[in-house]
Amino acid sequence: MLNVRNVVRDAEKAKDKKAAIGQDITIENFTKEDKSAHELIDEIGDVSKKTKGDLLKVGIDAEENERSGSFLQFDQSNVFSSSSSDSVELMNLESAIDKYSWVKDYLWQVVKPDADKYTARTALREQEEDVKSGYFVRSLPGTKEIFPIQTCMFIADENVMQTAHNIIIAEENSELHLITGCATGDDVASALHVGVSEFYLKPGAKITFTMVHNWAEQVEVRPRTGVKLYDDSTYINNYILTSPVKSIQSYPTAFCDGKNSRAVFQSIQSGQKDSIIDVGSRALLNGKGSAAEVISRAVSNDESQIFSRGHLAGLVPDVKGHLECHGLVLADDSRIYAVPELEASAANLEMSHEAAVGKIDEEEIYYLTSRGLSEEEATSMIVRGFLSMDITGLPDELANETQRMIDLSLDGM
Amino acid sequence: MLLEIKDLAVEVEGKLVLKDIDLSIKEGETHVLLGPNGAGKSTLFLTILGFPNYKVLNGSIIFKGEDITNLSTTERVKRGIGVSFQNPPAIRGVSVQNLLKFESGQDVEKPLNNRMVDLSEKLKFNNEFLNRDVNLGFSGGEVKRSEILQLLAQMPEFIMFDEPDSGVDIENVELLAGQLNDLLDKDKKPAKRKKGGLLITHLGYILNFVHADKAHILMDGEIACSGDPNEILEDVRKEGFKGCVECAKCS
Ligand SMILES: Nc1ncnc2c1ncn2[C@@H]1O[C@H](COP(=O)(O)OP(=O)(O)OP(=O)(O)O)[C@@H](O)[C@H]1O
Ligand SMILES: [Mg+2]
């Protein structure tokens, strides 16, 4: 196990280490903000009307309808956190570390502090500068809360570097649903977001994590996510990005160590303007009978570039993996680069992939115009159809809600 | 006149497919278009519909007195032209139900209206089917029934059917024919019929259930002969298309 000293030591060494993929960002160009720069709020409904609207677009309901709790981080400040559920604990990470001596054992275990400079800087802020931002969510053993916890990372000030370290634990045989939205305020043109998230699924646990991004056009985004799965646990990740961003690079990784553990990653990306989107999902199948599925749909508009990655590694016999990566290139100046990787280092496993990238079939457009749609309406219907996918594993209410979130974000396209 | 085609010549992908077509269809009339494979029947349909790949080199298409030769497909459809396709493409993520709502002018957020639900049931489509992606993995018969259902949602004034009966079993041909008759106002007295239709059929089986007023044989991009549907079909069955055209020439 990493102790604090080792975290600092490793992070120190890696603080200028470029990420393995994605454009390099000069972190020094962004401003660090204090963790108390924004005042705490008493009620999530106290945020401005404008902010409420911004939050709603990424699935965060200030009315907290059908939510079991809410967490809000503005820049570096944890301004609100409250859970109404008996089954789920929600607080900022700092409070959790104070409350439970064992929380530190979950820090930097599935995301390494020296992975790259983004994780390193986040670790240094936390350990050296004592700026602990981010949330802690824990579902208690044997509980099942059907309403999701909503968490939001909001960038309110121009040019800040926002870091967050989130710890999510689903105790044995519990079920936990999270919706997380990331957004930027109106006055923000450029900023850097680094979010480190570590998930732990104890035996028999299930987590669904649905993330909607809506950044400003000049925001750089570097989430770093690791997921540890114990026996018979299930992790479902839904990711939706349909608005412009300067660049985003993320490659969440699930460690399916437990037997019969299962990870599902579904993502919908629509590249707008000159966004550079580099999103992948990785699962390392290490547990007997473990399985993973990666499904992505990407459309590129304008001059956007999308790198759609997937990596499944079967490391022991009797595991199963499927990777599916479909892309639609909508503009001549845009680009989709699908990179599906399968790796098998044991016999008797089942791994497959399916990748298809192309333009919209004109026949489909003509067919719809012959039903009275204009070419634009036809294109939009085809694109929406292409991006819609069955969202499995969510309770009905949440599935409908997620579909509404997808629709809402597609409306803005 | 509902539809009037004059001196029409059409090129597809650089190939002259239709040479010199003249065809007039009045309100209330249904015509049948016959002809061998590759004669240009579907091409004529898609040209009337205004698909961009079908280049009109000469001639004009007049619909309800308006020259529509240069209108887009969408505009033609809005003016009342509809078609059921021979081989429609599948569209992932677009459900039959959502298309029906669009075609019948309903709010997508609301449940399908009763009229469409009843019609779907008549065409033997259950709710599960209505939620399927349009044409994706449909059987031959399902494709045809779904095309007719969509026309029922649209209720066009002039309807073209491209082989609505091919690949359909006898029982389902009768079912489809019933809906075709509704679409074409066949239950109304001839004088009250407003709708017009043009029907492609190879086997002519559907004509046992749908009355047609006139038949045309299209050969090598031209209308080689026209006349009473029963007589022409009889001749084609006996003499083949060539023979039938020959005998039309000498008479
Ligand atoms: N998009 C296209 N590209 C190239 N050639 C085409 C295209 N569409 C039609 N053609 C050609 O035009 C000719 C007429 O085709 P069309 O589909 O109109 O025939 P058809 O009478 O409907 O035949 P069938 O009875 O087999 O349906 C054929 O030689 C066909 O290959
Ligand atoms: Mg044809």
XYZ file of C-alpha atoms and ligand atoms in Angstrom:
696
model
C 0.000 0.000 0.000
C 1.126 3.524 -0.760
C 1.707 5.649 2.286
C 1.542 9.419 2.265
C 5.284 9.800 2.002
C 5.409 7.550 -1.030
C 2.536 9.399 -2.685
C 4.359 12.675 -2.314
C 7.627 11.179 -3.450
C 6.064 9.570 -6.533
C 4.058 12.661 -7.358
C 7.069 14.912 -7.010
C 8.932 12.842 -9.556
C 6.052 12.851 -12.016
C 4.934 16.448 -11.731
C 6.162 17.291 -15.230
C 5.542 13.895 -16.780
C 3.534 14.142 -19.980
C 0.517 11.917 -20.325
C 0.939 8.859 -22.522
C -1.643 10.204 -24.947
C -3.320 13.502 -25.666
C -2.004 16.986 -26.192
C 0.325 18.261 -23.524
C -0.949 21.135 -21.419
C 1.173 23.752 -19.740
C -0.246 23.587 -16.256
C 1.582 26.755 -15.208
C -0.677 28.743 -17.534
C -3.582 28.150 -15.175
C -4.234 29.641 -11.757
C -4.543 27.631 -8.590
C -7.418 28.723 -6.436
C -7.904 28.389 -2.732
C -10.324 25.777 -1.438
C -12.351 28.452 0.336
C -12.493 30.978 -2.506
C -16.221 30.333 -2.897
C -18.565 30.545 0.065
C -20.484 27.540 1.247
C -24.145 27.470 0.296
C -26.943 26.261 2.587
C -29.180 24.833 -0.069
C -28.297 23.690 -3.533
C -31.288 25.751 -4.659
C -29.429 28.884 -3.525
C -27.259 28.955 -6.631
C -28.191 31.617 -9.177
C -30.957 30.981 -11.652
C -28.424 31.002 -14.456
C -26.264 28.392 -12.721
C -29.346 26.262 -12.103
C -29.913 26.178 -15.838
C -26.286 25.253 -16.474
C -26.507 22.472 -13.913
C -29.734 21.094 -15.299
C -28.119 20.690 -18.707
C -25.666 18.239 -17.211
C -28.276 16.361 -15.217
C -27.911 18.181 -11.902
C -31.317 19.093 -10.542
C -31.218 21.975 -8.063
C -34.686 20.903 -6.898
C -33.171 17.523 -6.044
C -36.167 15.676 -7.451
C -35.558 11.951 -7.270
C -32.049 12.479 -5.980
C -30.695 10.929 -2.830
C -28.039 13.565 -2.339
C -26.061 16.353 -3.943
C -22.489 17.550 -4.012
C -21.250 20.730 -5.578
C -17.694 21.875 -6.171
C -17.050 25.385 -7.507
C -13.533 25.671 -8.837
C -11.529 24.356 -5.876
C -14.198 24.908 -3.225
C -16.540 22.213 -1.985
C -19.543 24.455 -1.484
C -22.319 21.985 -0.843
C -22.824 18.395 0.106
C -25.819 16.665 1.572
C -27.341 13.208 1.455
C -30.951 12.490 2.266
C -30.462 8.756 2.117
C -29.885 6.420 5.061
C -27.972 4.137 2.743
C -25.477 6.510 1.227
C -22.839 8.655 2.870
C -21.815 11.752 0.975
C -19.324 14.384 2.082
C -16.267 16.147 0.822
C -13.090 14.150 0.865
C -11.500 16.242 3.571
C -14.341 15.541 5.989
C -14.235 11.857 5.143
C -10.514 11.675 5.899
C -11.168 13.371 9.243
C -14.109 11.141 10.022
C -12.685 7.757 9.085
C -9.089 6.811 9.609
C -9.396 4.117 6.941
C -10.283 6.454 4.073
C -6.604 7.102 3.421
C -6.242 3.425 2.506
C -8.393 4.122 -0.544
C -6.396 7.086 -1.776
C -4.204 6.617 -4.840
C -4.747 2.885 -5.081
C -6.411 2.556 -8.512
C -5.148 5.806 -9.950
C -1.430 6.199 -9.489
C -0.063 9.556 -8.360
C 2.788 9.225 -10.836
C 0.606 8.237 -13.798
C 1.241 11.650 -15.320
C 1.595 15.263 -14.322
C -2.164 15.701 -13.886
C -2.445 13.017 -11.247
C 0.862 14.141 -9.752
C -0.241 17.770 -9.412
C -3.535 16.709 -7.908
C -1.707 14.547 -5.372
C 0.717 17.325 -4.504
C -2.070 19.843 -3.982
C -3.770 17.377 -1.708
C -0.802 16.104 0.263
C 1.590 19.042 0.294
C -0.651 22.062 0.004
C -3.481 20.467 1.957
C -6.043 21.418 -0.693
C -8.304 18.399 -0.470
C -11.149 18.887 -2.913
C -13.547 16.334 -4.285
C -16.201 14.068 -2.889
C -16.508 10.878 -0.930
C -19.500 8.636 -1.562
C -20.107 5.356 0.163
C -23.098 3.061 0.011
C -23.498 1.000 3.161
C -23.385 -2.811 3.063
C -26.515 -4.521 1.799
C -28.309 -1.309 0.861
C -29.904 -0.349 -2.396
C -30.672 3.288 -3.004
C -32.485 3.611 -6.304
C -32.282 7.395 -6.484
C -28.928 8.675 -7.644
C -26.493 10.886 -5.846
C -25.730 13.878 -8.040
C -22.337 15.494 -8.030
C -21.192 18.493 -9.956
C -17.837 19.967 -10.820
C -18.411 23.548 -11.817
C -15.832 25.969 -13.109
C -16.854 29.491 -12.188
C -13.694 31.552 -12.576
C -11.659 32.267 -15.650
C -8.436 30.386 -16.169
C -8.488 28.259 -13.024
C -7.014 24.838 -12.685
C -9.632 22.776 -10.923
C -8.524 19.565 -9.268
C -10.730 17.053 -7.537
C -10.089 13.714 -5.951
C -13.192 11.576 -5.604
C -13.509 8.325 -3.709
C -16.537 6.165 -4.384
C -17.058 3.003 -2.386
C -19.903 0.551 -2.745
C -19.774 -1.773 0.230
C -20.651 -5.428 0.008
C -23.942 -6.197 -1.770
C -24.936 -2.574 -2.094
C -26.198 -0.692 -5.096
C -25.229 2.881 -5.800
C -26.167 5.227 -8.628
C -24.290 8.397 -9.410
C -24.957 11.158 -11.864
C -22.174 13.590 -12.338
C -22.246 16.723 -14.371
C -19.435 19.047 -15.284
C -20.073 22.532 -16.514
C -18.604 25.994 -16.772
C -20.027 29.402 -15.945
C -20.776 31.981 -18.618
C -17.770 34.168 -17.924
C -15.339 31.322 -18.275
C -13.565 30.947 -21.570
C -10.598 28.833 -20.627
C -9.741 26.594 -17.696
C -8.228 23.241 -16.822
C -10.126 20.466 -15.087
C -8.390 17.476 -13.560
C -10.648 15.010 -11.797
C -9.199 11.912 -10.197
C -11.841 9.325 -9.361
C -11.268 6.028 -7.625
C -14.078 3.508 -7.439
C -14.169 0.464 -5.183
C -16.838 -2.172 -5.639
C -16.907 -4.698 -2.820
C -18.212 -8.227 -3.410
C -21.706 -8.249 -4.880
C -21.841 -4.466 -5.235
C -23.098 -2.483 -8.169
C -22.359 1.071 -9.239
C -23.745 2.985 -12.170
C -21.940 6.186 -12.992
C -23.438 8.517 -15.568
C -21.383 11.512 -16.545
C -22.428 14.438 -18.694
C -19.903 17.044 -19.758
C -20.728 20.519 -20.933
C -17.578 22.629 -20.898
C -16.768 25.986 -22.398
C -14.966 25.969 -25.701
C -11.477 26.656 -24.375
C -11.493 24.266 -21.441
C -8.941 21.496 -21.162
C -10.176 18.367 -19.453
C -8.102 15.533 -18.020
C -10.164 13.113 -15.909
C -8.294 10.172 -14.442
C -10.399 7.221 -13.357
C -9.687 3.810 -11.900
C -12.225 1.189 -10.882
C -11.498 -1.784 -8.671
C -13.985 -4.645 -8.864
C -14.180 -7.415 -6.292
C -16.086 -10.698 -6.703
C -19.498 -10.575 -8.397
C -19.548 -6.813 -8.636
C -20.839 -4.762 -11.564
C -19.710 -1.360 -12.732
C -21.608 0.540 -15.420
C -20.219 3.741 -16.824
C -22.168 6.060 -19.148
C -20.440 9.045 -20.628
C -22.087 11.780 -22.657
C -20.329 14.672 -24.359
C -22.099 16.676 -27.046
C -20.818 20.212 -26.581
C -17.554 21.823 -27.646
C -14.426 21.629 -25.514
C -10.834 22.531 -26.274
C -9.522 19.102 -25.560
C -10.410 16.178 -23.417
C -8.340 13.123 -22.815
C -9.400 10.311 -20.553
C -8.948 6.589 -20.383
C -10.861 5.177 -17.408
C -9.644 1.743 -16.435
C -11.552 -1.047 -14.739
C -9.599 -3.677 -12.873
C -11.891 -6.687 -12.963
C -10.001 -8.584 -10.300
C -12.926 -10.317 -8.633
C -14.442 -13.479 -10.003
C -17.494 -12.872 -12.192
C -16.988 -9.145 -11.961
C -18.314 -7.130 -14.835
C -17.611 -3.696 -16.280
C -19.614 -1.905 -18.949
C -18.561 1.361 -20.554
C -20.938 3.161 -22.861
C -20.120 6.493 -24.353
C -21.714 8.983 -26.671
C -19.542 11.696 -28.094
C -20.396 14.390 -30.535
C -17.443 16.479 -31.609
C -18.246 20.144 -32.206
C -16.155 22.998 -33.612
C -12.447 22.281 -33.196
C -12.732 20.044 -30.140
C -10.174 17.343 -29.680
C -11.778 14.429 -27.920
C -9.689 11.482 -26.924
C -11.780 9.127 -24.872
C -11.177 5.473 -24.289
C -12.220 2.752 -21.902
C -10.038 -0.014 -20.654
C -10.770 -3.182 -18.739
C -8.223 -5.618 -17.406
C -9.918 -8.969 -16.938
C -8.079 -10.618 -14.126
C -10.841 -12.442 -12.270
C -12.179 -15.828 -13.245
C -15.376 -15.410 -15.261
C -15.024 -11.636 -15.409
C -16.409 -9.755 -18.375
C -16.293 -6.326 -19.930
C -18.075 -4.475 -22.644
C -17.073 -1.204 -24.244
C -19.584 0.484 -26.508
C -18.998 3.837 -28.070
C -20.764 6.017 -30.588
C -19.012 9.052 -31.960
C -20.025 11.693 -34.489
C -17.679 14.374 -35.708
C -18.897 17.789 -36.838
C -17.071 20.911 -37.987
C -13.313 20.531 -37.504
C -13.500 18.220 -34.524
C -11.224 15.270 -34.016
C -12.309 12.246 -32.070
C -10.043 9.456 -30.949
C -12.235 6.642 -29.812
C -10.197 4.102 -27.938
C -10.909 0.841 -26.281
C -8.637 -1.701 -24.724
C -9.648 -5.053 -23.320
C -7.116 -7.387 -21.859
C -7.958 -10.977 -20.998
C -5.352 -12.096 -18.531
C -6.853 -15.331 -17.234
C -8.910 -18.073 -18.880
C -12.712 -17.969 -19.087
C -13.149 -14.241 -19.425
C -15.216 -12.414 -21.968
C -14.801 -9.050 -23.615
C -16.522 -7.154 -26.369
C -15.582 -3.838 -27.856
C -17.846 -1.906 -30.177
C -16.894 1.364 -31.648
C -19.011 3.115 -34.273
C -18.292 6.498 -35.764
C -20.062 8.836 -38.157
C -18.041 11.520 -39.868
C -20.404 14.394 -40.550
C -18.029 17.056 -41.810
C -15.195 16.772 -44.307
C -12.810 18.667 -42.078
C -13.497 16.476 -39.070
C -11.942 13.170 -38.225
C -12.651 10.015 -36.267
C -9.889 7.687 -35.373
C -11.056 4.414 -33.858
C -8.450 2.472 -31.932
C -9.819 -0.806 -30.650
C -7.303 -3.031 -28.930
C -7.740 -6.590 -27.763
C -5.161 -8.416 -25.795
C -5.313 -12.035 -24.760
C -2.698 -13.632 -22.600
C -4.499 -16.800 -21.638
C -6.149 -19.570 -23.578
C -9.872 -20.205 -23.712
C -11.215 -16.706 -23.570
C -13.672 -14.861 -25.715
C -12.747 -11.442 -26.988
C -14.220 -9.611 -29.933
C -14.415 -6.201 -31.448
C -16.453 -4.383 -33.983
C -15.480 -1.014 -35.385
C -17.057 0.930 -38.193
C -16.417 4.510 -39.165
C -18.025 6.216 -42.119
C -20.332 8.840 -43.477
C -24.111 8.854 -43.286
C -25.539 6.653 -45.963
C -27.262 9.007 -48.432
C -29.928 6.396 -49.096
C -31.057 6.808 -45.512
C -31.360 10.568 -45.923
C -33.311 10.196 -49.177
C -35.601 7.649 -47.608
C -36.499 10.062 -44.837
C -36.973 12.980 -47.236
C -39.460 10.795 -49.085
C -41.423 10.747 -45.818
C -41.497 14.524 -45.740
C -38.419 15.351 -43.650
C -36.051 18.011 -44.930
C -32.459 16.940 -45.491
C -31.427 18.640 -42.253
C -34.208 16.973 -40.303
C -33.325 13.645 -41.848
C -29.643 14.047 -40.963
C -30.478 15.018 -37.430
C -32.853 12.070 -37.012
C -30.215 9.672 -38.316
C -27.525 11.128 -36.064
C -29.778 10.981 -33.020
C -30.678 7.426 -33.887
C -27.044 6.568 -34.262
C -26.158 8.091 -30.921
C -29.061 6.609 -29.025
C -28.281 3.385 -27.320
C -29.932 1.142 -24.874
C -28.862 2.223 -21.472
C -28.768 -0.991 -19.596
C -28.370 -1.577 -15.925
C -30.087 1.533 -14.656
C -33.339 1.560 -12.695
C -36.218 2.530 -15.055
C -36.552 6.026 -13.673
C -32.879 6.719 -14.017
C -32.769 5.175 -17.478
C -35.544 7.521 -18.600
C -33.800 10.398 -16.948
C -30.563 9.531 -18.695
C -32.365 9.309 -22.008
C -33.750 12.780 -21.307
C -30.240 13.983 -20.525
C -28.998 12.572 -23.801
C -31.909 14.146 -25.680
C -31.328 17.448 -23.968
C -27.668 17.501 -24.828
C -28.448 16.493 -28.407
C -30.958 19.343 -28.638
C -28.105 21.733 -28.156
C -26.171 20.285 -31.083
C -54.955 15.952 -64.205
C -53.264 14.749 -61.041
C -49.917 13.811 -62.563
C -48.636 14.594 -66.000
C -45.277 13.500 -67.330
C -44.103 14.926 -70.645
C -41.152 13.863 -72.827
C -39.219 12.748 -69.794
C -35.608 11.626 -70.217
C -33.607 10.606 -67.158
C -30.003 9.764 -66.505
C -28.734 7.781 -63.493
C -25.034 7.672 -62.703
C -24.223 8.730 -66.244
C -26.523 6.140 -67.789
C -29.586 7.071 -69.821
C -32.326 4.971 -68.239
C -35.560 6.684 -69.284
C -35.737 8.020 -72.817
C -39.059 9.538 -73.671
C -41.819 8.986 -71.195
C -45.322 10.394 -71.476
C -47.819 9.470 -68.799
C -50.948 11.090 -67.417
C -52.896 9.999 -64.378
C -56.216 11.605 -63.413
C -57.634 12.034 -59.921
C -59.244 8.809 -58.813
C -57.264 6.636 -61.228
C -54.856 3.833 -60.477
C -52.403 2.784 -63.157
C -50.191 -0.263 -63.321
C -46.631 -0.207 -64.583
C -45.293 -3.457 -65.972
C -41.990 -4.331 -67.529
C -38.981 -6.627 -67.366
C -36.261 -6.352 -64.734
C -34.052 -3.362 -65.326
C -36.573 -1.627 -67.607
C -36.548 1.539 -65.523
C -39.726 1.230 -63.457
C -38.160 2.067 -60.103
C -36.168 4.801 -61.825
C -39.402 6.417 -62.988
C -40.758 6.324 -59.420
C -37.687 7.821 -57.894
C -37.585 10.507 -60.568
C -41.189 11.451 -59.838
C -40.193 11.536 -56.180
C -37.219 13.760 -57.024
C -34.245 11.798 -55.704
C -31.064 13.779 -56.443
C -29.274 10.987 -58.347
C -32.010 10.899 -60.958
C -31.133 13.631 -63.393
C -33.892 14.909 -65.640
C -32.267 15.629 -69.012
C -35.440 16.585 -70.762
C -39.161 16.959 -70.180
C -41.244 17.857 -67.170
C -43.287 16.483 -64.306
C -46.496 18.344 -63.515
C -48.344 17.599 -60.281
C -51.762 19.149 -59.686
C -50.985 21.709 -62.376
C -47.643 22.730 -60.893
C -44.293 21.997 -62.513
C -42.411 20.094 -59.816
C -39.472 18.992 -61.998
C -37.023 21.098 -60.018
C -38.471 20.714 -56.540
C -36.743 18.757 -53.781
C -38.149 15.446 -52.620
C -39.301 17.010 -49.352
C -41.277 19.669 -51.212
C -42.882 17.107 -53.504
C -43.884 14.975 -50.537
C -45.359 18.022 -48.805
C -47.471 18.596 -51.918
C -48.956 15.135 -51.580
C -46.760 12.508 -53.227
C -45.975 9.287 -51.396
C -44.199 6.062 -52.169
C -43.708 2.584 -50.820
C -40.224 1.388 -51.654
C -39.080 -1.837 -53.198
C -35.955 -2.034 -51.004
C -35.936 0.639 -48.312
C -32.768 1.107 -46.239
C -32.594 0.243 -42.547
C -31.939 3.128 -40.177
C -30.403 2.343 -36.827
C -31.911 4.049 -33.817
C -34.916 5.410 -35.718
C -37.985 3.512 -34.610
C -41.016 2.770 -36.779
C -43.086 4.496 -34.151
C -41.143 7.762 -34.267
C -41.313 7.842 -38.035
C -45.064 7.244 -37.919
C -45.440 10.130 -35.490
C -43.539 12.436 -37.788
C -45.450 11.286 -40.856
C -48.819 11.769 -39.230
C -47.847 15.090 -37.674
C -47.954 13.948 -34.045
C -45.892 15.132 -31.115
C -42.999 12.672 -30.636
C -43.263 13.023 -26.880
C -46.860 11.775 -26.843
C -48.018 8.200 -27.323
C -48.986 7.145 -30.829
C -52.557 8.256 -31.568
C -55.437 5.806 -31.735
C -55.810 5.902 -35.476
C -52.216 4.773 -35.981
C -52.444 2.203 -33.203
C -55.546 0.703 -34.872
C -53.909 0.702 -38.286
C -50.778 -0.920 -36.867
C -52.905 -3.667 -35.376
C -54.693 -4.149 -38.685
C -51.332 -4.635 -40.323
C -50.378 -7.098 -37.580
C -47.748 -4.970 -35.901
C -47.560 -5.076 -32.127
C -45.987 -2.542 -29.848
C -42.676 -4.317 -29.741
C -42.458 -4.137 -33.492
C -43.269 -0.425 -33.506
C -40.269 0.131 -31.265
C -37.905 -1.609 -33.623
C -35.472 0.289 -35.806
C -37.101 0.881 -39.153
C -36.387 -1.883 -41.686
C -33.591 -3.328 -39.566
C -33.830 -7.063 -39.828
C -37.408 -6.904 -41.141
C -38.656 -9.883 -43.128
C -39.730 -9.242 -46.723
C -43.387 -9.121 -45.757
C -42.711 -6.865 -42.763
C -40.926 -4.356 -44.983
C -43.944 -4.115 -47.287
C -46.437 -3.800 -44.450
C -44.341 -1.170 -42.725
C -44.129 0.839 -45.949
C -47.910 0.755 -46.328
C -48.384 1.695 -42.676
C -46.186 4.745 -43.220
C -48.225 5.755 -46.246
C -51.351 5.436 -44.105
C -49.714 7.861 -41.683
C -48.943 10.279 -44.502
C -52.179 9.905 -46.522
C -50.715 11.265 -49.777
C -52.883 12.263 -52.735
C -50.761 10.456 -55.252
C -49.164 7.185 -54.256
C -46.598 5.027 -55.958
C -46.217 1.409 -54.889
C -43.048 -0.349 -55.987
C -43.824 -4.052 -55.921
C -45.955 -4.078 -52.789
C -46.730 -7.752 -53.362
C -43.321 -9.222 -54.119
C -42.136 -11.614 -51.455
C -45.485 -11.465 -49.684
C -47.561 -14.575 -49.014
C -51.119 -14.863 -50.315
C -52.793 -14.074 -47.034
C -50.734 -10.952 -46.549
C -51.276 -9.769 -50.122
C -54.988 -9.614 -49.332
C -54.282 -7.741 -46.144
C -52.059 -5.242 -47.952
C -54.543 -4.892 -50.808
C -57.245 -3.888 -48.324
C -55.079 -1.023 -47.091
C -54.087 -0.057 -50.627
C -57.768 0.264 -51.476
C -58.262 2.539 -48.488
C -55.294 4.660 -49.492
C -56.666 4.960 -53.016
C -60.253 5.865 -52.033
C -61.479 2.662 -53.682
C -64.384 2.431 -51.283
C -65.711 5.709 -52.654
C -67.734 6.068 -55.836
C -65.459 6.674 -58.852
C -66.659 10.249 -59.193
C -65.775 10.963 -55.562
C -62.316 9.417 -55.727
C -59.604 11.992 -55.421
C -56.530 9.870 -54.887
C -54.381 8.576 -57.693
C -51.919 5.725 -57.783
C -49.213 4.063 -59.817
C -48.403 0.472 -59.034
C -45.522 -1.748 -60.086
C -46.188 -5.444 -59.953
C -44.447 -8.381 -61.561
C -46.943 -11.102 -60.955
C -50.085 -9.025 -61.059
C -51.506 -11.060 -58.207
C -52.434 -7.961 -56.254
C -54.632 -6.819 -59.172
C -57.109 -9.514 -58.144
C -57.815 -7.329 -55.115
C -56.982 -3.808 -56.261
C -58.771 -2.449 -59.286
C -56.540 -0.682 -61.817
C -57.802 1.600 -64.568
C -54.930 1.381 -66.998
C -51.700 -0.511 -67.549
C -48.424 0.505 -69.206
C -45.490 -1.561 -70.299
C -42.099 -0.007 -69.818
C -39.355 -1.462 -71.999
C -35.871 -0.110 -72.562
C -36.722 3.192 -70.971
C -39.862 3.843 -72.990
C -43.548 3.186 -72.543
C -44.025 0.589 -75.229
C -47.759 0.164 -74.899
C -50.722 1.080 -72.738
C -54.196 -0.279 -72.352
C -56.665 -2.271 -70.304
C -54.840 -3.928 -67.390
C -56.505 -7.321 -67.767
C -55.866 -7.568 -71.483
C -52.274 -6.441 -71.183
C -51.540 -8.797 -68.293
C -53.095 -11.655 -70.244
C -50.925 -10.866 -73.279
C -47.797 -10.596 -71.150
C -48.540 -13.958 -69.561
C -49.042 -15.549 -72.957
C -46.501 -13.775 -75.113
C -44.037 -12.256 -72.687
C -43.253 -8.532 -72.657
C -41.748 -8.573 -76.148
C -44.645 -10.386 -77.683
C -47.134 -8.139 -76.022
C -45.398 -5.029 -77.290
C -45.109 -6.504 -80.791
C -48.808 -7.168 -80.914
C -49.586 -3.696 -79.611
C -47.535 -2.331 -82.488
C -49.336 -4.220 -85.218
C -52.848 -3.567 -83.899
N -28.232 4.238 -58.804
C -27.983 3.578 -59.951
N -26.718 3.454 -60.389
C -26.463 2.797 -61.542
N -27.408 2.245 -62.306
C -28.678 2.335 -61.923
C -29.043 3.016 -60.721
N -30.383 2.948 -60.584
C -30.828 2.271 -61.659
N -29.815 1.908 -62.471
C -29.905 1.133 -63.686
O -31.028 1.571 -64.420
C -31.709 0.479 -64.991
C -33.157 0.486 -64.535
O -33.232 0.146 -63.166
P -34.582 0.107 -62.373
O -34.250 -0.173 -60.969
O -35.327 1.356 -62.650
O -35.325 -1.129 -63.050
P -36.712 -1.799 -62.678
O -37.545 -1.703 -63.884
O -37.268 -1.219 -61.435
O -36.272 -3.300 -62.456
P -36.815 -4.425 -61.417
O -38.018 -5.019 -62.041
O -35.702 -5.428 -61.387
O -37.069 -3.784 -60.118
C -30.949 -0.766 -64.582
O -30.087 -1.116 -65.637
C -30.180 -0.327 -63.383
O -28.997 -1.062 -63.221
Mg -37.589 -1.912 -59.476
